[in-house]
XYZ file of C-alpha atoms in Angstrom:
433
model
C 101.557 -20.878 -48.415
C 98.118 -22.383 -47.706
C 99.133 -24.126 -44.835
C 100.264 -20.799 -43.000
C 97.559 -18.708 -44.719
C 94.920 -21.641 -42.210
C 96.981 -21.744 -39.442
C 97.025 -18.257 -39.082
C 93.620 -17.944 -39.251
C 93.287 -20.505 -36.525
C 95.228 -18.685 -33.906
C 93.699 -15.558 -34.959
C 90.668 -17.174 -33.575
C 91.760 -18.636 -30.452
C 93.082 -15.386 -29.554
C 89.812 -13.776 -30.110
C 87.269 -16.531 -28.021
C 90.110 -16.072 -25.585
C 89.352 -12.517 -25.169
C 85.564 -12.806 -25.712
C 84.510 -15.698 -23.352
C 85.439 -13.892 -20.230
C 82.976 -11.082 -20.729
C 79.938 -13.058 -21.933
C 80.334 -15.284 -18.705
C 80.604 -12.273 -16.935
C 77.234 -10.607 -18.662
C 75.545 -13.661 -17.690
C 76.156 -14.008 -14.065
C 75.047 -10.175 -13.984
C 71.563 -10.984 -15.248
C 71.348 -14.097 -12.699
C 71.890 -11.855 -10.221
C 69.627 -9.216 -11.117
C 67.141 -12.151 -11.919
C 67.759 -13.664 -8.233
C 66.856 -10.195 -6.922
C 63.616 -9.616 -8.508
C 62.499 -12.818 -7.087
C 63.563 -12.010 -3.534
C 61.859 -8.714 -4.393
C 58.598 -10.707 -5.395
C 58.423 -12.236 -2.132
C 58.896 -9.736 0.062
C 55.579 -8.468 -1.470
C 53.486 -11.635 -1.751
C 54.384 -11.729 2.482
C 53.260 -8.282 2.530
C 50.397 -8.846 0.701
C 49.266 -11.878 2.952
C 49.954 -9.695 6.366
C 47.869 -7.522 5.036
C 44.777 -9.291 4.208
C 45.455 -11.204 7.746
C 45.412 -7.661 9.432
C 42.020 -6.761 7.083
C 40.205 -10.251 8.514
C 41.032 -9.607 11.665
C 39.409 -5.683 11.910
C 36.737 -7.484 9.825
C 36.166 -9.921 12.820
C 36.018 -6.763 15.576
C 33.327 -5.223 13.640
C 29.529 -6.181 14.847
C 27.311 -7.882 11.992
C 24.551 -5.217 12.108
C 27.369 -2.598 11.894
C 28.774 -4.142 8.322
C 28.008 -2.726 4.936
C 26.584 -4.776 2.416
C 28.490 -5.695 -0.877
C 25.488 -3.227 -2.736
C 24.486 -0.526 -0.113
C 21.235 0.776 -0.406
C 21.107 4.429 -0.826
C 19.841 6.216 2.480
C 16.864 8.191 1.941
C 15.682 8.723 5.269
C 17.318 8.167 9.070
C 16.195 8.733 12.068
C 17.135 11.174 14.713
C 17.900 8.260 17.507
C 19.269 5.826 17.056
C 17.010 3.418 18.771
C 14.088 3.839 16.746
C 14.016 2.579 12.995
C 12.146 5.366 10.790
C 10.686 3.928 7.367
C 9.008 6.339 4.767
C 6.434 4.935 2.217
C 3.465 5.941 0.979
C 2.074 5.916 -2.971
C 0.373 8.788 -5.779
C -2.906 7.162 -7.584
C -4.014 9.651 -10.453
C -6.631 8.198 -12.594
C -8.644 10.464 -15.804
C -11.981 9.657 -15.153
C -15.163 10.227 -17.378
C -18.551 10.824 -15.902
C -21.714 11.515 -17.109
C -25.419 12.369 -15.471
C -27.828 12.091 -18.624
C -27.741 15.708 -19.408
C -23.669 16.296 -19.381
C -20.033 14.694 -19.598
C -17.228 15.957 -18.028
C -13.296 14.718 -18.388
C -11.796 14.865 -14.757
C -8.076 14.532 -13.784
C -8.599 12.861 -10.200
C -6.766 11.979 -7.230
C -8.654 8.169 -7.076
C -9.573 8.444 -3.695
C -10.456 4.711 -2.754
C -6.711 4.573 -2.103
C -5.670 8.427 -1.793
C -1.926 9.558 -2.616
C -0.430 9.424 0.662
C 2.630 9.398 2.653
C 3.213 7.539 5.998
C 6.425 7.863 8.507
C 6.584 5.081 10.676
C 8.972 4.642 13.530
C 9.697 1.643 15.393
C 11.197 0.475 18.700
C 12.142 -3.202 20.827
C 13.162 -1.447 24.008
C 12.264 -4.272 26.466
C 11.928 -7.971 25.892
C 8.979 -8.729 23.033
C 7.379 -5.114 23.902
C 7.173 -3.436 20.771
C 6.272 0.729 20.419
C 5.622 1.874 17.639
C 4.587 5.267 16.010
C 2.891 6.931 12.689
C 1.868 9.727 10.651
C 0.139 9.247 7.633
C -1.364 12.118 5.812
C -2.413 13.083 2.540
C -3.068 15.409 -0.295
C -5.947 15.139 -2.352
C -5.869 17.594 -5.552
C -9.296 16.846 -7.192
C -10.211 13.993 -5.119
C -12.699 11.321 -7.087
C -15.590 10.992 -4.832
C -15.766 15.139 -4.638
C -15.939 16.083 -8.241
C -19.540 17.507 -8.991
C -21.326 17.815 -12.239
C -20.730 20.986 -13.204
C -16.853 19.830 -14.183
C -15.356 22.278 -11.828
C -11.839 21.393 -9.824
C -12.455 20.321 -6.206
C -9.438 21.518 -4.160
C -7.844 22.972 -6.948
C -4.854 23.947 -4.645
C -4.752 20.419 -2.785
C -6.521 19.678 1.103
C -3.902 18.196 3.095
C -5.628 15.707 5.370
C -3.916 13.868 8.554
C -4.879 10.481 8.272
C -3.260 8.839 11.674
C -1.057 10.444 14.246
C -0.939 7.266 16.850
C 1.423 5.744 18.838
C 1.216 1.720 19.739
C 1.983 -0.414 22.358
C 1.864 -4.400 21.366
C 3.216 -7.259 23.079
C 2.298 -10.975 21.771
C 1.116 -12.072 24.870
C -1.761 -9.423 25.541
C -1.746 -7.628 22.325
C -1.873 -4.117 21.269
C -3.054 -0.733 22.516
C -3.264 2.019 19.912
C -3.779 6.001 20.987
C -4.188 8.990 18.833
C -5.581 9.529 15.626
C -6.266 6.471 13.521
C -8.580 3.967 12.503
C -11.495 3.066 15.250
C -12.160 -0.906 15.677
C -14.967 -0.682 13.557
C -13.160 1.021 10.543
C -12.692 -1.088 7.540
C -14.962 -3.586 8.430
C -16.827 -3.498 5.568
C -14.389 -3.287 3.269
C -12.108 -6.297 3.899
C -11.369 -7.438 0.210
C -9.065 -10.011 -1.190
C -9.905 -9.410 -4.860
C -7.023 -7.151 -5.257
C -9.082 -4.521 -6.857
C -10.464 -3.129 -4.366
C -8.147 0.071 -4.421
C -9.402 0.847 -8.151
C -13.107 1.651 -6.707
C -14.471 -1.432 -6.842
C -15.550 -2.322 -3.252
C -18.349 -1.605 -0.814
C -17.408 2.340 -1.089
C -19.173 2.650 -4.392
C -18.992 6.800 -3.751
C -15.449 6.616 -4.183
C -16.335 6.937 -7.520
C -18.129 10.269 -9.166
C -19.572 10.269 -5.462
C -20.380 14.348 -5.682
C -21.983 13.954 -8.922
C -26.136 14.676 -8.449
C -28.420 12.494 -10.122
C -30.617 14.724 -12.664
C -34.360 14.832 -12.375
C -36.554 12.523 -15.470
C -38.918 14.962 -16.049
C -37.847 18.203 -14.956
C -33.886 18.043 -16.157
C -32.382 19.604 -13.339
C -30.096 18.418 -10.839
C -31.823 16.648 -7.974
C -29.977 17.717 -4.775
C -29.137 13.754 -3.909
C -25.643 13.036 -5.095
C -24.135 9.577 -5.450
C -22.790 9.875 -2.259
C -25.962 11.145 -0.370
C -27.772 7.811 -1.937
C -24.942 5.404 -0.268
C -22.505 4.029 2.103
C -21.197 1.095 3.128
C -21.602 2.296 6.598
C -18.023 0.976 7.984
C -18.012 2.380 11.262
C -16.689 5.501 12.704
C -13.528 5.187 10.373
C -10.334 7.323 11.963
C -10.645 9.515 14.902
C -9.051 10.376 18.038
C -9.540 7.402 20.073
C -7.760 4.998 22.549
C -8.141 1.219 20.950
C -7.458 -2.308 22.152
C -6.694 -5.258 20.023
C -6.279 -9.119 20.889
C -3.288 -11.119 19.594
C -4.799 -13.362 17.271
C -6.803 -16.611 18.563
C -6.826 -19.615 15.858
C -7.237 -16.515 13.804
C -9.469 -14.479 15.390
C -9.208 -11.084 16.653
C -11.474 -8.993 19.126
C -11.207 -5.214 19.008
C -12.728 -2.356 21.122
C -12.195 1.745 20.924
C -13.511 4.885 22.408
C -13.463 7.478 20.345
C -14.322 11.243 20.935
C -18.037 12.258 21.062
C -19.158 9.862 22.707
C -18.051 6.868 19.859
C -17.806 3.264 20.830
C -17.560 0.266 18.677
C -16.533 -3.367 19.408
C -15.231 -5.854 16.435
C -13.996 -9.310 15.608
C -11.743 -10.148 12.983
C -11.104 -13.277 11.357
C -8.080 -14.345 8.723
C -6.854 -17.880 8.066
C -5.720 -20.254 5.030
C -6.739 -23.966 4.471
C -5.861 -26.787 2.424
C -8.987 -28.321 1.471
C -10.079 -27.637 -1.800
C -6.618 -26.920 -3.199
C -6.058 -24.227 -0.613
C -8.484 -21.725 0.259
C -7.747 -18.178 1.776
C -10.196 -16.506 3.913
C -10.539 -13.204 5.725
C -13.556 -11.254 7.421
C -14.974 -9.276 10.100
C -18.086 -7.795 11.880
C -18.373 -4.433 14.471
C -20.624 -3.002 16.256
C -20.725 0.880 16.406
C -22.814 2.858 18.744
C -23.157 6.948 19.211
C -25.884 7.114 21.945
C -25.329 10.226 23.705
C -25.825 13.686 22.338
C -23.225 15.934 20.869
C -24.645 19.231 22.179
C -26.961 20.802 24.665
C -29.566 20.970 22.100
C -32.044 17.434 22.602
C -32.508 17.815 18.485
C -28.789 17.664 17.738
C -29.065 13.761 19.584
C -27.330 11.629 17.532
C -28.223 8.013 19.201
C -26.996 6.079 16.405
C -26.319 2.520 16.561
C -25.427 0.429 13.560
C -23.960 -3.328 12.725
C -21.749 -4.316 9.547
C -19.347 -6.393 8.116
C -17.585 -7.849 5.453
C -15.878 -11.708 4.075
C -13.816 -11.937 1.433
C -12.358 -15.764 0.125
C -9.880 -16.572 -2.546
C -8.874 -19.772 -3.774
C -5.884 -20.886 -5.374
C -7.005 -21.341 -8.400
C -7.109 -17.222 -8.530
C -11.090 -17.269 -8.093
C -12.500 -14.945 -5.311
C -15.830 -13.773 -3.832
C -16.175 -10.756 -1.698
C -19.555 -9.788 0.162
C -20.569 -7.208 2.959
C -23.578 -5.181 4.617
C -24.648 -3.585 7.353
C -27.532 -1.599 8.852
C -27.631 1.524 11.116
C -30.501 2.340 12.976
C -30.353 6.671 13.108
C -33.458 8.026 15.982
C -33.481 11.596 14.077
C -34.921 9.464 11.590
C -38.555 8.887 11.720
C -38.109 5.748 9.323
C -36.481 2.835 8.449
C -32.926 3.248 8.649
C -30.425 2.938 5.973
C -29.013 -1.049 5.019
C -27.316 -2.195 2.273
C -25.737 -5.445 0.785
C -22.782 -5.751 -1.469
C -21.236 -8.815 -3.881
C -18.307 -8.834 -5.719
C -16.984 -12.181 -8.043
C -13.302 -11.837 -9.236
C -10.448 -13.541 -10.371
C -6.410 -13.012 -10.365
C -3.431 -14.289 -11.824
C 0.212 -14.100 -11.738
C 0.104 -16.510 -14.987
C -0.792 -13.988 -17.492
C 1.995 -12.027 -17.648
C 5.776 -12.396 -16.397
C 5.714 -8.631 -15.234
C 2.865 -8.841 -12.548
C -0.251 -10.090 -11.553
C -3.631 -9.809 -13.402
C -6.931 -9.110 -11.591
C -10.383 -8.005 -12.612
C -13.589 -8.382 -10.788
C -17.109 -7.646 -11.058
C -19.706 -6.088 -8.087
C -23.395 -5.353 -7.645
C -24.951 -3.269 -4.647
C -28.048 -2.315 -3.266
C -28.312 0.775 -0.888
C -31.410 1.750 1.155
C -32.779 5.185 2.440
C -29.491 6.509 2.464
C -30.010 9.824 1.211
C -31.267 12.610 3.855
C -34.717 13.076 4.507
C -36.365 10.346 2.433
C -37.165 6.745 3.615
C -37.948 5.405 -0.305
C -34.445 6.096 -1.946
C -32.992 3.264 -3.098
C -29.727 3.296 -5.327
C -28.334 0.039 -7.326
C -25.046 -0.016 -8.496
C -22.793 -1.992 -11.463
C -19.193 -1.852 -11.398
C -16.553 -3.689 -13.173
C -12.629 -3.333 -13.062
C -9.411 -4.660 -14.185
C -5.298 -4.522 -12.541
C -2.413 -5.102 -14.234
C 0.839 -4.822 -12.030
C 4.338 -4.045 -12.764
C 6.650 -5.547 -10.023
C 10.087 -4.064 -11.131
C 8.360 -0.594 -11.035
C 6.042 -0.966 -7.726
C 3.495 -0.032 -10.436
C -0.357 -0.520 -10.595
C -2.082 0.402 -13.614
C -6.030 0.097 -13.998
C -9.552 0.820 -15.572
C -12.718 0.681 -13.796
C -15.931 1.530 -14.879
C -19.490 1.858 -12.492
C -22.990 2.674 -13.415
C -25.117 4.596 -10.966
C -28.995 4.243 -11.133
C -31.172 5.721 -8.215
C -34.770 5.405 -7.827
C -37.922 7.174 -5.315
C -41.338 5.595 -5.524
C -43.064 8.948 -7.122
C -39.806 10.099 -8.900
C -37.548 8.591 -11.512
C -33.813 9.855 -12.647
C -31.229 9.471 -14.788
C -28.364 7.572 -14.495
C -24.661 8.262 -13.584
C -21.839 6.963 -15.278
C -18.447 6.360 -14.388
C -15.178 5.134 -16.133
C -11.824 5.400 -14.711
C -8.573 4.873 -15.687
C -4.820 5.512 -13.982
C -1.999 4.046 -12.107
C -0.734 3.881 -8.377
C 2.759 4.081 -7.859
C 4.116 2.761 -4.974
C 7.150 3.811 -2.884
């Protein structure tokens, strides 16, 4: 019958959800728990987790500043053996190809540029009491085919390299009385004529003019042969008694002014004053300078014709305004009593300009010079020597990165003989470090 045939069906399926509804409640009240665990579980390590970055903060806290390591470490290069004295290492290589020429020849010259010689320098430093501050340095370096020692004939000069110590001082400077240098370095007088805010200086273009093709010898008009007076017999820009073995003294600075004063061996003395300082007017001027006196006056051997006596004055300004504009001047005289004559003199001015406008990579900077040098070259009291130089910078910051061309003419004159000029053009790059 239908009627049985349905309700048949119907208890057929009470009796199953009967059976089935005890085991899906109990499935589900497994996964709650399992559910409930893995949340206990989950905070048990989020407490873990915070202890432990409260136990990291406070070690972090223990720790000294100076003794924490930056986010981006530097890579250590160099350290010093005690740890009281910070060591630095720097220094720079400046090869240049530079092409000269005497009237007769032209030679192609791969040069160490040695108006700023590749170098190295370790410095260490110290603060051991108060504002007393000691300080040491060695700065050497190695010249393969220096520029100012190449000769006409095209030949290497040190072909194997002439390792030369620079300084080997030590320094003793306090703010209130100043500093006191000893050892091997520069003399008070040295690189007085050559202060220079052009920022070409280091290309050749200063008061050094022999810095460039300074071996080569000036060839003889009529004859054709060499003349026996190179470029650097003919000049100087007589800047003292450059770097020796001396004791020195140096002010702190005065409303910009410094005095300085060294004994050097062989009986060397110079005195010198120093002047740097920056003004508003005008849009903001810069201005740095200096002038020594230098003095040799007692003889070197037992021999009264050996006497050296020399005395001599020079100096140097340099001023740049913000515009990028510059001017740089300097001379000196030195009065020699070997020499019968009138002593050598010279005078020196270089116009210039720089820019960091140019070019997003670097500055810009190119100047211009003229000098005149006077009975420079031995034995003759009529040599006279005029020189032309021009030269050009372009940096690259994110490579410490100089690269350059200069370019000098050489002329040199007697008042019975003529000669032919000496030309100069050099090209390179200093790389700093």
């Amino acid at each position: 019958m239908p009627g049985a045939s349905t309700f048949a069906k119907l208890t057929l399926s009470v009796v199953i959800t009967g059976f089935a509804a005890p085991a899906v409640a109990q499935n589900a009240a497994d996964l709650q728990a399992q559910i409930d665990a893995l949340s206990q579980r989950l905070e048990q390590l989020a407490q873990e987790n915070q202890d432990l970055r409260q136990r990291v903060e406070e070690t972090e806290a223990k720790v000294p500043d100076e003794a924490k390591v930056p986010d981006k470490a530097p890579l250590t290069i160099v350290d010093s053996g005690n740890d009281k004295v910070k060591l630095t290492l720097s220094g720079h290589v400046n090869q240049a190809v530079m092409f000269a020429g005497d009237g007769e020849r032209t030679h192609v010259n791969i040069v160490d540029n040695d108006a700023s010689s590749s170098r190295f320098r370790i410095a260490g430093a110290a603060q051991p009491l108060g504002q007393l501050a000691i300080e040491t340095l060695w700065e050497a370096d190695f010249r393969v085919n220096p520029s100012s020692a190449v000769t006409n004939d095209g030949d290497i000069a040190n072909p194997n390299g002439a390792f030369r110590t620079r300084k080997i001082e030590a320094t003793f400077a306090g703010p209130a009385w100043g500093k006191i240098s000893l050892g091997k370095g520069s003399v008070a007088s040295d690189s007085i004529a050559e202060i220079d805010l052009s920022g070409t200086d280091f290309t050749g273009i200063y008061s050094s003019i022999s810095d460039m093709a300074g071996g080569y010898e000036f060839v003889n008009e009529a004859t054709g042969d060499l003349s026996g007076i190179s470029v650097g017999d003919a000049s100087g820009n007589l800047d003292g008694f450059g770097r020796a073995p001396r004791i020195r003294y140096d002010t702190p600075a005065v409303y910009g002014f410094t005095a300085s004063t060294s004994y050097a061996q062989e009986s060397r003395y110079d005195a010198a004053l120093r002047y740097a300082n920056a003004f508003d007017v005008l849009g903001g001027v810069k201005v740095a300078g200096g002038v020594a006196y230098f003095a040799q006056p007692r003889a070197k051997a037992a021999d009264p014709n050996s006497r050296k006596d020399t005395r001599g004055v020079s100096g140097s300004m340099s001023a740049l305004h913000a515009s990028g504009f510059n001017i740089t001047a300097a001379g000196g005289t030195q009065d020699d009593k070997l020499r019968s004559g009138a002593g050598p003199y010279y005078f020196y001015v270089k116009p210039g300009y720089r820019t960091t406008e140019w070019l997003s990579f670097g500055e810009t900077a190119f100047s211009v010079d003229y000098g005149r040098f006077h009975n420079f070259d031995n034995g003759t009291e009529d040599g006279r020597l005029n020189t032309v130089g021009m030269g050009a910078v372009q940096h690259i910051d994110a490579a410490a990165t100089e690269l350059y061309v200069a370019g000098r003419w050489h002329g040199y004159e007697q008042d019975d003989e003529d000669f032919k000029d000496v030309f100069v053009v050099l090209s390179g790059a200093r790389v700093k470090f």
